[in-house]
Tab-separated table of C-alpha atoms and ligand atoms in Angstrom:
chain	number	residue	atom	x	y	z
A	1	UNK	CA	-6.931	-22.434	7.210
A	2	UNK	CA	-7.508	-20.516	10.541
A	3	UNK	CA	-7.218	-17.096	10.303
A	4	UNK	CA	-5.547	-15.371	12.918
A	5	UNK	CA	-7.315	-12.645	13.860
A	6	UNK	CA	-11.153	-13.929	13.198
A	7	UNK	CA	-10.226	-17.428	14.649
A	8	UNK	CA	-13.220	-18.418	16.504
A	9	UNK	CA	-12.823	-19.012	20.329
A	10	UNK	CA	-9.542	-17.081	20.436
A	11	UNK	CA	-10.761	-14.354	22.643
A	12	UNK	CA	-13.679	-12.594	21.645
A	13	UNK	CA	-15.233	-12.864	24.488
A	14	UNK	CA	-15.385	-9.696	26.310
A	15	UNK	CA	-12.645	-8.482	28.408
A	16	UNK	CA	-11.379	-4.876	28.962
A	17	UNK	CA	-12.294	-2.317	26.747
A	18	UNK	CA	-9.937	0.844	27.845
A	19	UNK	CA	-12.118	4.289	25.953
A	20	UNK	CA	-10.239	7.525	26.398
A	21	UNK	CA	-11.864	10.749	26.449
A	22	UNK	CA	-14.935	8.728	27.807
A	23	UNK	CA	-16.168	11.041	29.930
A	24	UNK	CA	-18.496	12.625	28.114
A	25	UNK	CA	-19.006	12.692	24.322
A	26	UNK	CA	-18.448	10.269	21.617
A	27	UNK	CA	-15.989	8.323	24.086
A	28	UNK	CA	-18.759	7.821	26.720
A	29	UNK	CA	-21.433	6.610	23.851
A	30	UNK	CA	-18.892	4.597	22.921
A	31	UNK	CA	-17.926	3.101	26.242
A	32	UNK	CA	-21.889	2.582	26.550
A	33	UNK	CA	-21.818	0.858	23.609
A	34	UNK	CA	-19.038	-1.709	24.837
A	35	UNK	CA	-20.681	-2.262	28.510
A	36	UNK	CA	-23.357	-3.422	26.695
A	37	UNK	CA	-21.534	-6.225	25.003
A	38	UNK	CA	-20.207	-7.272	28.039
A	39	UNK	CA	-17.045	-6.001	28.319
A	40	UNK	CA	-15.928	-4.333	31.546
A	41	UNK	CA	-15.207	-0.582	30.609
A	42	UNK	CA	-12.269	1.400	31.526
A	43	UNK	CA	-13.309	5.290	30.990
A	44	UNK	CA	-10.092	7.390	30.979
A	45	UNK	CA	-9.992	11.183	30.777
A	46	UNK	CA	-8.593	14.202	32.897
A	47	UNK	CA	-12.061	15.359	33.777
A	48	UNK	CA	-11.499	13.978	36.959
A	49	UNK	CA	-14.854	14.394	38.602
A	50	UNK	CA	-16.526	13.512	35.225
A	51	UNK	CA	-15.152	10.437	34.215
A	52	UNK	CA	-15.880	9.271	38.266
A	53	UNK	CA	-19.621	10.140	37.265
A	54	UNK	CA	-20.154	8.663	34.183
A	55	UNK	CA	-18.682	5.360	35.277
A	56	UNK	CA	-20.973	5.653	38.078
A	57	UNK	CA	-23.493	5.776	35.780
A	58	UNK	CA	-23.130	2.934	33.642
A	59	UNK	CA	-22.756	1.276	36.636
A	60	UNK	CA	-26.186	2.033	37.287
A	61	UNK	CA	-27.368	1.047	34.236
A	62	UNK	CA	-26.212	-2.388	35.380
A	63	UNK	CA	-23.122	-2.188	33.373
A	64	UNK	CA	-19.351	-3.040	34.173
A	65	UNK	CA	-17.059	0.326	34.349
A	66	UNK	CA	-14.610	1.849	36.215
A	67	UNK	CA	-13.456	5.408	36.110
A	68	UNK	CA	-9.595	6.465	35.702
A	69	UNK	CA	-8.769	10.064	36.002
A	70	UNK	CA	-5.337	10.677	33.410
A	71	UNK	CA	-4.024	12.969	31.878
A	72	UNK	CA	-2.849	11.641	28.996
A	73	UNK	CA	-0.808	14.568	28.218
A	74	UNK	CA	1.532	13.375	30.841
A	75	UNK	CA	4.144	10.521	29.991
A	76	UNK	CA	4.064	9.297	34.098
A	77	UNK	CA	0.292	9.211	34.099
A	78	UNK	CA	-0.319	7.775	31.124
A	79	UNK	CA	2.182	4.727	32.118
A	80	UNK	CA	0.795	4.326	35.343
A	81	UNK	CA	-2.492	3.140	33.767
A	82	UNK	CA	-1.447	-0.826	33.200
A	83	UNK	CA	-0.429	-0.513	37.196
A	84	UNK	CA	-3.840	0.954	38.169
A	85	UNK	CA	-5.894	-0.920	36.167
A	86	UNK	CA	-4.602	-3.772	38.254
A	87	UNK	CA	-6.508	-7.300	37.009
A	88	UNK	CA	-8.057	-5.210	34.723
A	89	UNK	CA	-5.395	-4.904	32.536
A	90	UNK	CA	-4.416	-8.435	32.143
A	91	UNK	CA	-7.735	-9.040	30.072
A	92	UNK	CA	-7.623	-5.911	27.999
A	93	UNK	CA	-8.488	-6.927	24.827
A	94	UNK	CA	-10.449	-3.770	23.481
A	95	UNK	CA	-8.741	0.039	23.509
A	96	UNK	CA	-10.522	3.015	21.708
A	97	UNK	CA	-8.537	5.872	21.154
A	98	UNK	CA	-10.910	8.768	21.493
A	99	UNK	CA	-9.785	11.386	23.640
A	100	UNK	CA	-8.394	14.879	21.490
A	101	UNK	CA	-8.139	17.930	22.049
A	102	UNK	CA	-9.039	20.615	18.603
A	103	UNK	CA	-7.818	24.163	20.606
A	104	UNK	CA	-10.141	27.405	19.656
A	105	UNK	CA	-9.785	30.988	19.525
A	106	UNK	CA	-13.191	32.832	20.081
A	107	UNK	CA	-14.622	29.555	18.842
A	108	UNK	CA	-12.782	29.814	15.372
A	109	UNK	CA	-9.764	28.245	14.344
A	110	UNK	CA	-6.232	29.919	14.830
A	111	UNK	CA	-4.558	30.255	11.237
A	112	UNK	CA	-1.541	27.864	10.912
A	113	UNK	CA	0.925	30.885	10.792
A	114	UNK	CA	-0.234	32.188	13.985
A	115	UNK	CA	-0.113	28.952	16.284
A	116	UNK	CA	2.318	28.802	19.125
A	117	UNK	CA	4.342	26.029	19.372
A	118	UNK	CA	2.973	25.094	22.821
A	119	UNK	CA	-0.350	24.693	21.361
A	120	UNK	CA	1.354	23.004	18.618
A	121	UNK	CA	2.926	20.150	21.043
A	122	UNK	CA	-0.036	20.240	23.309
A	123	UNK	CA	-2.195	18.909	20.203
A	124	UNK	CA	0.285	16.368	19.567
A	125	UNK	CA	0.494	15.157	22.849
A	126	UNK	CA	-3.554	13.942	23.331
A	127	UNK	CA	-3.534	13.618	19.759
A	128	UNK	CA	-1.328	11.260	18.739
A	129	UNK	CA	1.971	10.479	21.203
A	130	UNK	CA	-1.256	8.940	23.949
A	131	UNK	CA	-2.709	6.373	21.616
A	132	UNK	CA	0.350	5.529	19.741
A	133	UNK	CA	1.595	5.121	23.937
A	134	UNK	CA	-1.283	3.358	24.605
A	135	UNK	CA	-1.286	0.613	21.562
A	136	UNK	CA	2.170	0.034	23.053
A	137	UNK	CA	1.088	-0.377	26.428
A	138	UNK	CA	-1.699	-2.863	25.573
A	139	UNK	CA	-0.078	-4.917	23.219
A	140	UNK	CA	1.399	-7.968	25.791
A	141	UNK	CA	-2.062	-8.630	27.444
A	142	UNK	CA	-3.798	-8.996	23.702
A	143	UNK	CA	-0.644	-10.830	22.330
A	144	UNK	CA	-1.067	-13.529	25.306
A	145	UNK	CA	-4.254	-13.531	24.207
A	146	UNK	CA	-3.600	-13.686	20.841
A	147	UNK	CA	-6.685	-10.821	20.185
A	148	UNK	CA	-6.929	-7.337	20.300
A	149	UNK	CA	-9.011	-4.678	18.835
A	150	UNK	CA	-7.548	-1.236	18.244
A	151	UNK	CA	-10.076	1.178	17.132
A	152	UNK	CA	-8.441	4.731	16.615
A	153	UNK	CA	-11.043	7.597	16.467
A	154	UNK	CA	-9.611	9.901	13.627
A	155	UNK	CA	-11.562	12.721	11.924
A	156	UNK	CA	-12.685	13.685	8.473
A	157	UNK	CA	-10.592	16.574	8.703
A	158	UNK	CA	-7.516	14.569	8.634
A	159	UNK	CA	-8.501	12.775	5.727
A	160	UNK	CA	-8.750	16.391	3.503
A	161	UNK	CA	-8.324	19.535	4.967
A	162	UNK	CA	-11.301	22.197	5.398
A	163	UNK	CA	-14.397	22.557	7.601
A	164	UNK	CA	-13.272	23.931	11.096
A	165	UNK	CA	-10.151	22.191	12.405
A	166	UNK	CA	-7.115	24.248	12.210
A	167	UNK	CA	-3.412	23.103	10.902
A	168	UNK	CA	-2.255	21.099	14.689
A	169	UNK	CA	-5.534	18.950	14.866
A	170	UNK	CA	-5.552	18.334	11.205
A	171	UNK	CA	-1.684	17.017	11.775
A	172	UNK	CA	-2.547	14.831	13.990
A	173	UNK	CA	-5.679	13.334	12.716
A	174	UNK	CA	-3.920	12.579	9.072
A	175	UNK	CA	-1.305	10.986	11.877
A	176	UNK	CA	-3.399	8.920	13.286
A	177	UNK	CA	-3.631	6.884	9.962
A	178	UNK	CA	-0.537	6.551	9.491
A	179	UNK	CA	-0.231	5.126	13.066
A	180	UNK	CA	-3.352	3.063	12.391
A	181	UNK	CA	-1.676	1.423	8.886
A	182	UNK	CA	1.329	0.999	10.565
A	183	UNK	CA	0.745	-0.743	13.585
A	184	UNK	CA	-2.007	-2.771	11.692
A	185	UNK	CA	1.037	-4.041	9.493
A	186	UNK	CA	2.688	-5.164	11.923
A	187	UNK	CA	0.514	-6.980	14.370
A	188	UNK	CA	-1.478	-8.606	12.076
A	189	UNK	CA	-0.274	-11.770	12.808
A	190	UNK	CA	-0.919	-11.496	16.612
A	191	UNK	CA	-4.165	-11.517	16.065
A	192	UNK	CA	-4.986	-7.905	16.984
A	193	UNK	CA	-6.402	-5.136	14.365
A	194	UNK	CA	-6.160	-1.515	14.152
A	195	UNK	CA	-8.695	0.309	12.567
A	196	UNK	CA	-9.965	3.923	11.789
A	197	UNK	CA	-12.712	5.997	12.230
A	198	UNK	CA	-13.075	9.148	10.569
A	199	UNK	CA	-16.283	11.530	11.742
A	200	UNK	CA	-17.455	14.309	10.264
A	201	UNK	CA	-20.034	16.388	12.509
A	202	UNK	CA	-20.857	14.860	15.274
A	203	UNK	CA	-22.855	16.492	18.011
A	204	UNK	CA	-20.809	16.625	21.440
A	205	UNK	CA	-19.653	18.986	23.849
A	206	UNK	CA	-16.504	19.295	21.346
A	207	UNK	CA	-18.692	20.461	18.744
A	208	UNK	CA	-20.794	23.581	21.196
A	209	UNK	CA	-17.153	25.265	21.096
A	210	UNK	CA	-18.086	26.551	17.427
A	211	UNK	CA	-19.720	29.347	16.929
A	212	UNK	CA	-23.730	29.320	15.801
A	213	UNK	CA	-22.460	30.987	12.717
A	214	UNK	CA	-19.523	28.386	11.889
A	215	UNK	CA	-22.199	25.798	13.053
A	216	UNK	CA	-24.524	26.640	10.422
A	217	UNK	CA	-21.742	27.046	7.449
A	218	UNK	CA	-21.205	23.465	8.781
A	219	UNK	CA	-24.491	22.204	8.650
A	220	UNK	CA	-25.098	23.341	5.046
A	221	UNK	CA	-22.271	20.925	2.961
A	222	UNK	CA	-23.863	18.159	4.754
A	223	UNK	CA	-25.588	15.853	2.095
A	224	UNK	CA	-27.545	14.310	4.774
A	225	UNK	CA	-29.098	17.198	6.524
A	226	UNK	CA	-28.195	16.829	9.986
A	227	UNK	CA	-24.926	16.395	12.365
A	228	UNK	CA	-23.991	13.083	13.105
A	229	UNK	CA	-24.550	11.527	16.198
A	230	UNK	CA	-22.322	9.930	19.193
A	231	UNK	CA	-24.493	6.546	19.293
A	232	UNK	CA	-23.737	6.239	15.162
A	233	UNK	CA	-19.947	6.287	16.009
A	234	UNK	CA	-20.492	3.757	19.023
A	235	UNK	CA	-21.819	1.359	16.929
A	236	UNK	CA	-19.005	0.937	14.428
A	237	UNK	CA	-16.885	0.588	16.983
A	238	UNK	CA	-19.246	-2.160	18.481
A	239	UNK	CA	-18.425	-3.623	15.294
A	240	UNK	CA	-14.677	-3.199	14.903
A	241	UNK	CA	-14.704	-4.302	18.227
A	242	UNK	CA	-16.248	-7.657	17.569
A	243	UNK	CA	-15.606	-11.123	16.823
A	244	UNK	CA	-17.187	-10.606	13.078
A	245	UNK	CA	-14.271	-8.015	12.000
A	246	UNK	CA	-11.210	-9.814	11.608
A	247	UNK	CA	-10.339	-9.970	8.595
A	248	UNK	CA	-10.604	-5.822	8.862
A	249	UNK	CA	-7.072	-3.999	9.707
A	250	UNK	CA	-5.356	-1.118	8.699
A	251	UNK	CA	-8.527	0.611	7.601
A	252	UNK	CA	-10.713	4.001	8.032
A	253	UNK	CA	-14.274	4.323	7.656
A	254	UNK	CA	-15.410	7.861	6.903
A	255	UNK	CA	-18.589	8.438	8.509
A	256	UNK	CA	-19.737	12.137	7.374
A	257	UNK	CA	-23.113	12.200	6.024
A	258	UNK	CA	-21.933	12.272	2.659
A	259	UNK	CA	-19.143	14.983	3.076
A	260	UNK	CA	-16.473	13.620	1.804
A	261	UNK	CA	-16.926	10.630	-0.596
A	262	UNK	CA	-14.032	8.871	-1.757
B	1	NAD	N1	-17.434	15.951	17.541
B	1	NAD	C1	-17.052	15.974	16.278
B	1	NAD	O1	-17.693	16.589	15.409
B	1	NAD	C2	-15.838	15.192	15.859
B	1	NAD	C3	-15.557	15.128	14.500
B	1	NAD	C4	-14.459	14.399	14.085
B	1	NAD	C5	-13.671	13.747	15.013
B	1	NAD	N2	-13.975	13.858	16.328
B	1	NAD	C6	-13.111	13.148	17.249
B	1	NAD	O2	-13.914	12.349	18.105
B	1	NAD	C7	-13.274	12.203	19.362
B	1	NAD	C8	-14.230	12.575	20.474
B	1	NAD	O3	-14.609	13.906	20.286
B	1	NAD	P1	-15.807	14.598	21.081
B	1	NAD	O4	-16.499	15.450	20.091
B	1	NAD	O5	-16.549	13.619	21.881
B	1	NAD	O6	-14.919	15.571	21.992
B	1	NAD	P2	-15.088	16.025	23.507
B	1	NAD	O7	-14.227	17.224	23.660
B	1	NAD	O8	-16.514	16.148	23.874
B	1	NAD	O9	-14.463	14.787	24.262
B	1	NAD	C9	-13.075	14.556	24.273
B	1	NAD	C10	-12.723	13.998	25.623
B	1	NAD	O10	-11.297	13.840	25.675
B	1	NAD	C11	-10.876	14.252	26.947
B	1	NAD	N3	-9.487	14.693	26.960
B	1	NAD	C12	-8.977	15.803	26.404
B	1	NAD	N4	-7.678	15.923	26.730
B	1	NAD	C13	-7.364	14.864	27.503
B	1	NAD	C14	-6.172	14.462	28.167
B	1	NAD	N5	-5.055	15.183	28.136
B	1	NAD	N6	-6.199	13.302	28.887
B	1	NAD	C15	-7.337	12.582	28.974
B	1	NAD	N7	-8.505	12.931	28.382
B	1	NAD	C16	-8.508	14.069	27.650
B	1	NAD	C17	-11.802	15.428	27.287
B	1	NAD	O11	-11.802	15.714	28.686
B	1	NAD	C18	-13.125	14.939	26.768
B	1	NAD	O12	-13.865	14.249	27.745
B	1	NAD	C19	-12.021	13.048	19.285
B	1	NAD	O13	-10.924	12.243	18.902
B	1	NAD	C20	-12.324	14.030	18.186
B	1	NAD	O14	-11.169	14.536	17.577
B	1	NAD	C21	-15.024	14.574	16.780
């Protein structure tokens, strides 16, 4: 019997991959990653002038992608994408959820007790209201075409506490499962999955708003030796992406060097 969501010649061929946060990053690797397969890229992210210029730059590297400056903060922004994207958005069939926000105080995190509730709501916002918006938003186009893959870009810190992410970003990322498991449930059937990712260190521009000390207390509980890199992240979700991971929803995939094993 057929599966639904691996069915062969139901639509993985590449369409629209939307990546937020691609500017720069994991979400740019990652949109990299996806041009390569063929997809036409969508790079979303409120560096304006960035996300223009990295586009640009795939483009160059003789890869489809547009830029699309968003806030996705912003309810009206973030629902004008579908209208913007134009043709685009009829063959989505690929969104990563990647952009986040993880707010510092002199590079350390603020104590739970002592963050302000617009912090609080801020984190929530980019965190976890934008891609549980966005799955909504890009449902009809992969229900018509009966495929869709949802890759939601979660962190190890939301799988168990600790390291350097304070109480809001740890909220959201343990969210973000939840969201994952639930909307995986549901739209099984349709032929679209929703998976996970869960990084530990990864080096990115996120990352250089540690300090060298917290960097180093970092570096030593890593089995492996070494911070992760953007490119290992882009290629799961080349994977999850694919026509070979159907029969995958509802999961996470802890990539940490050996962090957290469970
Ligand atoms: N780097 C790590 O060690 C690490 C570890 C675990 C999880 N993650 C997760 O990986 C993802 C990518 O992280 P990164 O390290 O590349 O971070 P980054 O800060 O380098 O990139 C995040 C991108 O999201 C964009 N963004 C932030 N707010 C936005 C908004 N309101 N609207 C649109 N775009 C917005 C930023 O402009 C930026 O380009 C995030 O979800 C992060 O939580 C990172």
């Amino acid at each position: 019997m057929a599966d639904t969501v691996s069915a062969p010649g139901t639509g993985a061929a590449p369409g629209t991959a939307i990546v937020t946060g691609a500017a720069r990053g994991m979400g740019l690797a990652i949109a990299r990653r996806l041009a390569q397969q063929g997809h036409h890229v969508a790079l979303v992210d409120v560096l304006a002038d960035e996300v223009k210029a990295s586009a640009e730059a795939l483009r160059g590297e003789g890869l489809k992608a547009s830029g699309f400056a968003v806030d996705l903060a912003n309810e009206a922004d973030l629902c004008a994408l579908p209208q913007r994207l134009g043709p685009l958005f009829e063959t989505v069939s690929v969104l990563v959820n990647n952009a986040a926000i993880s707010p510092k105080r002199d590079g350390r995190c603020v104590p739970a007790a002592e963050i302000e509730l617009a912090q609080w709501e801020a984190v929530l916002r980019v965190n976890l209201t934008a891609p549980f918006r966005l799955i909504q938003l890009c449902l009809p186009p992969m229900r018509a075409r009966r495929w869709g893959r949802v890759v939601n870009i979660a962190s190890r810190a939301g799988r168990s506490p600790g390291g350097v992410a304070a109480a809001d970003y740890v909220t959201t990322k343990s969210g973000l499962l939840g969201l994952t498991r639930a909307f995986a449930k549901e739209i099984a059937g349709d032929g679209v999955t929703v998976n996970a990712i869960a990084p530990g260190r990864i080096e990115t521009p996120m990352t250089r708003g540690s300090t060298p000390e917290v960097l180093a207390g970092v570096l030593s509980t890593i089995p492996v030796g070494r911070f992760g890199q953007p490119e290992e992240i882009a290629a799961l979700v080349a994977f999850l992406a694919g026509g070979e991971s159907g029969f995958i929803t509802g999961a996470t995939f802890d990539v940490n060097g050996g962090v957290l094993m469970i």
